[in-house]
Amino acid sequence: MPRKKKSYEAPKASWLTTYGDMVTLLLTFFVLLFSMSTISPGKFQQIVVGLRSPLTGLPPSVLTGGKSLAEEPLITSKRGVYEELMRIAEEYKGKITVQEKDEGTVIIMQDMAFFEPASAKLTVEAKELLGRIGAIVIEHTMNVINVYGYADDRPVPADSIYVSNWHLSSARAASVIQFFTDELKRRRSIERLADVRAGRFDPDYFYDPQRFYPIGMGDWPIRKEIEALQKEIEIERNLVLERFKAGEISASQYTASLNELERRYEARLNQLRNVYRRIDILIKRERAK
């Protein structure tokens, strides 16, 4: 009579219970760490673009971020710098704004007499402000810095050395950079002379002219806003004319309404011109070579 085969019994995997408990505890621990951490927008953006490129099949380029995403923005990487900029902005009562964009950190300074009329010569007030802001953003980063110059809609004088507002705005951007790389560099070298002698501060390193790029915006930004303003006023004029034709208002009321619209247009035009007394400084994520 044949022997009965013994049935095979699988070993009891009691260790899986302990292993599962351990993995659960580790997961809970890391979730706790993540919940107490602060997500860096700059790093998060790098991860998003890094995942997007292989999934979409598109190679990295300047259009999708490219090299500009290699550096974290100034605001998220250096909170002390941002806080100092905010303190200066509070002193100037809303004339300075700091924005974080895809390409980097933008410092917008407006509604101030940065230049003499129809000129690229910096005023004393402008040099004081640019000196304070420049010492912060230049000496705490080695990123590329773009400076944007502007002009308003009024044509340059006939005897001006500038052919157009485009030339004037470019010269204004170049004047700011020259101030940074020449006058401010000398001033900071004297103020930090002890650091220079001790080797703790190298002005040639931070104030390298190759970091800076002047960009003239011309008068097209303000002209776009003026065109929108003109269309708005024209619509209101047509409405007033229709009311007059329908007999809803008298001739004197019609004239008074037109005069009021003209005054409003001039007031808002002057306000726009004050806004475009402006300088923008962009600290790019791209590190200077």
GROMACS .gro file of C-alpha atoms in nm:
model
  289
    1MET     CA    1   0.000   0.000   0.000
    2PRO     CA    2   0.153   0.332  -0.108
    3ARG     CA    3   0.249   0.585   0.154
    4LYS     CA    4   0.040   0.897   0.186
    5LYS     CA    5   0.226   1.212   0.090
    6LYS     CA    6   0.252   1.464   0.365
    7SER     CA    7   0.072   1.787   0.285
    8TYR     CA    8   0.303   2.091   0.262
    9GLU     CA    9   0.224   2.373   0.497
   10ALA     CA   10   0.352   2.721   0.411
   11PRO     CA   11   0.542   2.886   0.694
   12LYS     CA   12   0.346   3.144   0.879
   13ALA     CA   13   0.459   3.495   0.776
   14SER     CA   14   0.421   3.652   1.116
   15TRP     CA   15   0.702   3.895   1.040
   16LEU     CA   16   0.481   4.073   0.782
   17THR     CA   17   0.272   4.219   1.060
   18THR     CA   18   0.576   4.377   1.223
   19TYR     CA   19   0.706   4.496   0.887
   20GLY     CA   20   0.372   4.655   0.797
   21ASP     CA   21   0.356   4.835   1.132
   22MET     CA   22   0.709   4.968   1.080
   23VAL     CA   23   0.634   5.097   0.729
   24THR     CA   24   0.316   5.265   0.855
   25LEU     CA   25   0.507   5.435   1.136
   26LEU     CA   26   0.776   5.556   0.895
   27LEU     CA   27   0.514   5.694   0.660
   28THR     CA   28   0.344   5.874   0.948
   29PHE     CA   29   0.681   6.018   1.055
   30PHE     CA   30   0.763   6.156   0.709
   31VAL     CA   31   0.411   6.298   0.668
   32LEU     CA   32   0.461   6.475   0.999
   33LEU     CA   33   0.793   6.620   0.882
   34PHE     CA   34   0.637   6.735   0.555
   35SER     CA   35   0.344   6.899   0.733
   36MET     CA   36   0.585   7.109   0.944
   37SER     CA   37   0.800   7.212   0.648
   38THR     CA   38   0.765   7.510   0.412
   39ILE     CA   39   0.741   7.443   0.040
   40SER     CA   40   0.981   7.654  -0.162
   41PRO     CA   41   0.804   7.795  -0.471
   42GLY     CA   42   1.133   7.801  -0.658
   43LYS     CA   43   1.215   7.436  -0.589
   44PHE     CA   44   0.856   7.330  -0.652
   45GLN     CA   45   0.864   7.504  -0.990
   46GLN     CA   46   1.187   7.323  -1.079
   47ILE     CA   47   1.023   6.988  -0.997
   48VAL     CA   48   0.715   7.070  -1.204
   49VAL     CA   49   0.920   7.172  -1.508
   50GLY     CA   50   1.151   6.873  -1.462
   51LEU     CA   51   0.853   6.635  -1.471
   52ARG     CA   52   0.676   6.821  -1.750
   53SER     CA   53   0.970   6.805  -1.994
   54PRO     CA   54   1.001   6.423  -2.018
   55LEU     CA   55   0.624   6.368  -2.004
   56THR     CA   56   0.555   6.609  -2.291
   57GLY     CA   57   0.859   6.502  -2.490
   58LEU     CA   58   0.982   6.861  -2.517
   59PRO     CA   59   1.352   6.932  -2.458
   60PRO     CA   60   1.443   7.204  -2.204
   61SER     CA   61   1.457   7.551  -2.356
   62VAL     CA   62   1.439   7.915  -2.255
   63LEU     CA   63   1.072   7.911  -2.355
   64THR     CA   64   0.987   7.652  -2.090
   65GLY     CA   65   1.225   7.785  -1.828
   66GLY     CA   66   1.561   7.648  -1.935
   67LYS     CA   67   1.856   7.780  -1.743
   68SER     CA   68   1.648   8.041  -1.561
   69LEU     CA   69   1.509   7.764  -1.337
   70ALA     CA   70   1.854   7.661  -1.220
   71GLU     CA   71   1.852   7.924  -0.947
   72GLU     CA   72   1.596   7.985  -0.677
   73PRO     CA   73   1.432   8.329  -0.679
   74LEU     CA   74   1.577   8.595  -0.454
   75ILE     CA   75   1.270   8.627  -0.234
   76THR     CA   76   1.242   8.258  -0.145
   77SER     CA   77   1.614   8.197  -0.104
   78LYS     CA   78   1.708   8.505   0.099
   79ARG     CA   79   1.430   8.618   0.331
   80GLY     CA   80   1.652   8.884   0.489
   81VAL     CA   81   1.696   9.051   0.152
   82TYR     CA   82   1.322   9.049   0.090
   83GLU     CA   83   1.246   9.191   0.434
   84GLU     CA   84   1.496   9.473   0.382
   85LEU     CA   85   1.339   9.556   0.046
   86MET     CA   86   0.995   9.563   0.207
   87ARG     CA   87   1.123   9.799   0.475
   88ILE     CA   88   1.250  10.040   0.208
   89ALA     CA   89   0.921  10.007   0.018
   90GLU     CA   90   0.728  10.110   0.329
   91GLU     CA   91   0.940  10.424   0.359
   92TYR     CA   92   0.849  10.526   0.004
   93LYS     CA   93   0.474  10.473   0.059
   94GLY     CA   94   0.376  10.241  -0.224
   95LYS     CA   95   0.614  10.376  -0.485
   96ILE     CA   96   0.816  10.053  -0.472
   97THR     CA   97   0.671   9.708  -0.533
   98VAL     CA   98   0.843   9.370  -0.535
   99GLN     CA   99   0.697   9.093  -0.749
  100GLU     CA  100   0.792   8.730  -0.802
  101LYS     CA  101   0.765   8.616  -1.164
  102ASP     CA  102   0.873   8.312  -1.362
  103GLU     CA  103   1.199   8.474  -1.471
  104GLY     CA  104   1.292   8.606  -1.127
  105THR     CA  105   1.230   8.887  -0.879
  106VAL     CA  106   1.119   9.226  -1.015
  107ILE     CA  107   1.162   9.550  -0.820
  108ILE     CA  108   0.938   9.822  -0.968
  109MET     CA  109   1.011  10.183  -0.873
  110GLN     CA  110   0.769  10.443  -1.008
  111ASP     CA  111   0.608  10.783  -0.960
  112MET     CA  112   0.941  10.943  -0.873
  113ALA     CA  113   1.171  11.192  -1.044
  114PHE     CA  114   1.446  10.947  -1.135
  115PHE     CA  115   1.575  11.154  -1.426
  116GLU     CA  116   1.582  11.515  -1.529
  117PRO     CA  117   1.313  11.601  -1.790
  118ALA     CA  118   1.383  11.447  -2.134
  119SER     CA  119   1.722  11.334  -2.003
  120ALA     CA  120   1.901  11.021  -1.885
  121LYS     CA  121   2.079  11.204  -1.603
  122LEU     CA  122   1.990  11.057  -1.264
  123THR     CA  123   1.860  11.290  -0.995
  124VAL     CA  124   2.000  11.303  -0.641
  125GLU     CA  125   1.682  11.138  -0.508
  126ALA     CA  126   1.718  10.855  -0.760
  127LYS     CA  127   2.081  10.791  -0.665
  128GLU     CA  128   1.990  10.772  -0.298
  129LEU     CA  129   1.721  10.509  -0.360
  130LEU     CA  130   1.922  10.312  -0.617
  131GLY     CA  131   2.218  10.310  -0.382
  132ARG     CA  132   2.015  10.150  -0.103
  133ILE     CA  133   1.846   9.893  -0.325
  134GLY     CA  134   2.157   9.823  -0.533
  135ALA     CA  135   2.372   9.744  -0.228
  136ILE     CA  136   2.115   9.483  -0.123
  137VAL     CA  137   2.041   9.301  -0.447
  138ILE     CA  138   2.391   9.326  -0.596
  139GLU     CA  139   2.595   9.222  -0.293
  140HIS     CA  140   2.366   8.936  -0.188
  141THR     CA  141   2.336   8.760  -0.524
  142MET     CA  142   2.545   8.673  -0.826
  143ASN     CA  143   2.245   8.653  -1.055
  144VAL     CA  144   2.205   8.833  -1.386
  145ILE     CA  145   2.036   9.172  -1.343
  146ASN     CA  146   1.821   9.337  -1.611
  147VAL     CA  147   1.744   9.708  -1.581
  148TYR     CA  148   1.442   9.844  -1.771
  149GLY     CA  149   1.416  10.212  -1.864
  150TYR     CA  150   1.096  10.391  -1.969
  151ALA     CA  151   0.978  10.712  -2.136
  152ASP     CA  152   0.632  10.868  -2.153
  153ASP     CA  153   0.427  10.958  -2.459
  154ARG     CA  154   0.561  11.311  -2.501
  155PRO     CA  155   0.808  11.341  -2.792
  156VAL     CA  156   1.169  11.427  -2.718
  157PRO     CA  157   1.263  11.794  -2.772
  158ALA     CA  158   1.388  11.896  -3.115
  159ASP     CA  159   1.732  11.979  -2.974
  160SER     CA  160   1.762  11.650  -2.779
  161ILE     CA  161   2.060  11.423  -2.833
  162TYR     CA  162   1.815  11.131  -2.837
  163VAL     CA  163   1.646  11.048  -3.165
  164SER     CA  164   1.334  10.901  -3.004
  165ASN     CA  165   1.182  10.792  -2.676
  166TRP     CA  166   1.319  10.446  -2.747
  167HIS     CA  167   1.674  10.585  -2.743
  168LEU     CA  168   1.595  10.788  -2.431
  169SER     CA  169   1.461  10.488  -2.238
  170SER     CA  170   1.765  10.279  -2.336
  171ALA     CA  171   1.998  10.555  -2.220
  172ARG     CA  172   1.813  10.574  -1.889
  173ALA     CA  173   1.857  10.200  -1.832
  174ALA     CA  174   2.226  10.234  -1.917
  175SER     CA  175   2.261  10.528  -1.675
  176VAL     CA  176   2.132  10.313  -1.388
  177ILE     CA  177   2.380  10.037  -1.471
  178GLN     CA  178   2.664  10.286  -1.498
  179PHE     CA  179   2.568  10.420  -1.156
  180PHE     CA  180   2.580  10.068  -1.013
  181THR     CA  181   2.910   9.965  -1.169
  182ASP     CA  182   3.090  10.295  -1.120
  183GLU     CA  183   2.961  10.535  -0.853
  184LEU     CA  184   2.797  10.280  -0.622
  185LYS     CA  185   3.093  10.044  -0.654
  186ARG     CA  186   3.334  10.319  -0.543
  187ARG     CA  187   3.107  10.421  -0.258
  188ARG     CA  188   3.066  10.067  -0.129
  189SER     CA  189   3.440  10.002  -0.159
  190ILE     CA  190   3.504  10.295   0.075
  191GLU     CA  191   3.223  10.202   0.316
  192ARG     CA  192   3.348   9.842   0.335
  193LEU     CA  193   3.718   9.918   0.319
  194ALA     CA  194   3.796   9.695   0.617
  195ASP     CA  195   3.618   9.403   0.450
  196VAL     CA  196   3.801   9.470   0.124
  197ARG     CA  197   4.142   9.465   0.298
  198ALA     CA  198   4.052   9.149   0.489
  199GLY     CA  199   3.941   8.976   0.169
  200ARG     CA  200   3.582   8.939   0.286
  201PHE     CA  201   3.439   9.164   0.013
  202ASP     CA  202   3.548   9.187  -0.350
  203PRO     CA  203   3.374   9.476  -0.533
  204ASP     CA  204   3.497   9.353  -0.871
  205TYR     CA  205   3.320   9.024  -0.813
  206PHE     CA  206   2.977   9.163  -0.726
  207TYR     CA  207   2.985   9.474  -0.946
  208ASP     CA  208   3.103   9.294  -1.258
  209PRO     CA  209   2.956   9.482  -1.558
  210GLN     CA  210   2.886   9.149  -1.731
  211ARG     CA  211   2.605   9.086  -1.480
  212PHE     CA  212   2.398   9.382  -1.600
  213TYR     CA  213   2.183   9.426  -1.911
  214PRO     CA  214   2.012   9.759  -1.998
  215ILE     CA  215   1.677   9.728  -2.173
  216GLY     CA  216   1.490  10.027  -2.319
  217MET     CA  217   1.112   9.990  -2.316
  218GLY     CA  218   1.050  10.311  -2.511
  219ASP     CA  219   0.706  10.472  -2.486
  220TRP     CA  220   0.493  10.180  -2.607
  221PRO     CA  221   0.381  10.061  -2.257
  222ILE     CA  222   0.228  10.398  -2.170
  223ARG     CA  223   0.085  10.441  -2.521
  224LYS     CA  224  -0.108  10.114  -2.482
  225GLU     CA  225  -0.266  10.243  -2.163
  226ILE     CA  226  -0.338  10.583  -2.320
  227GLU     CA  227  -0.517  10.414  -2.610
  228ALA     CA  228  -0.734  10.220  -2.364
  229LEU     CA  229  -0.809  10.544  -2.176
  230GLN     CA  230  -0.902  10.723  -2.500
  231LYS     CA  231  -1.143  10.446  -2.598
  232GLU     CA  232  -1.308  10.462  -2.256
  233ILE     CA  233  -1.353  10.840  -2.276
  234GLU     CA  234  -1.481  10.816  -2.634
  235ILE     CA  235  -1.751  10.567  -2.528
  236GLU     CA  236  -1.866  10.805  -2.255
  237ARG     CA  237  -1.872  11.096  -2.501
  238ASN     CA  238  -2.096  10.896  -2.736
  239LEU     CA  239  -2.331  10.814  -2.449
  240VAL     CA  240  -2.355  11.182  -2.357
  241LEU     CA  241  -2.422  11.270  -2.723
  242GLU     CA  242  -2.703  11.012  -2.743
  243ARG     CA  243  -2.862  11.154  -2.429
  244PHE     CA  244  -2.842  11.503  -2.578
  245LYS     CA  245  -2.998  11.390  -2.907
  246ALA     CA  246  -3.276  11.213  -2.716
  247GLY     CA  247  -3.353  11.536  -2.529
  248GLU     CA  248  -3.259  11.395  -2.191
  249ILE     CA  249  -3.006  11.675  -2.124
  250SER     CA  250  -2.983  12.037  -2.234
  251ALA     CA  251  -2.711  12.195  -2.450
  252SER     CA  252  -2.545  12.347  -2.145
  253GLN     CA  253  -2.546  12.012  -1.965
  254TYR     CA  254  -2.403  11.848  -2.277
  255THR     CA  255  -2.117  12.100  -2.290
  256ALA     CA  256  -2.051  12.067  -1.918
  257SER     CA  257  -2.037  11.687  -1.949
  258LEU     CA  258  -1.785  11.709  -2.234
  259ASN     CA  259  -1.569  11.949  -2.034
  260GLU     CA  260  -1.581  11.714  -1.735
  261LEU     CA  261  -1.474  11.421  -1.951
  262GLU     CA  262  -1.185  11.628  -2.089
  263ARG     CA  263  -1.071  11.721  -1.738
  264ARG     CA  264  -1.091  11.357  -1.631
  265TYR     CA  265  -0.886  11.251  -1.934
  266GLU     CA  266  -0.613  11.506  -1.862
  267ALA     CA  267  -0.601  11.408  -1.494
  268ARG     CA  268  -0.565  11.038  -1.571
  269LEU     CA  269  -0.311  11.110  -1.846
  270ASN     CA  270  -0.094  11.302  -1.597
  271GLN     CA  271  -0.134  11.016  -1.351
  272LEU     CA  272  -0.013  10.768  -1.615
  273ARG     CA  273   0.286  10.989  -1.693
  274ASN     CA  274   0.379  10.991  -1.326
  275VAL     CA  275   0.350  10.612  -1.310
  276TYR     CA  276   0.588  10.579  -1.605
  277ARG     CA  277   0.853  10.783  -1.431
  278ARG     CA  278   0.977  10.436  -1.366
  279ILE     CA  279   1.270  10.195  -1.334
  280ASP     CA  280   1.239   9.816  -1.316
  281ILE     CA  281   1.515   9.590  -1.183
  282LEU     CA  282   1.484   9.219  -1.260
  283ILE     CA  283   1.706   8.978  -1.064
  284LYS     CA  284   1.693   8.670  -1.283
  285ARG     CA  285   1.723   8.314  -1.162
  286GLU     CA  286   2.003   8.271  -1.411
  287ARG     CA  287   2.342   8.295  -1.242
  288ALA     CA  288   2.598   8.523  -1.399
  289LYS     CA  289   2.891   8.342  -1.562
   0.00000   0.00000   0.00000
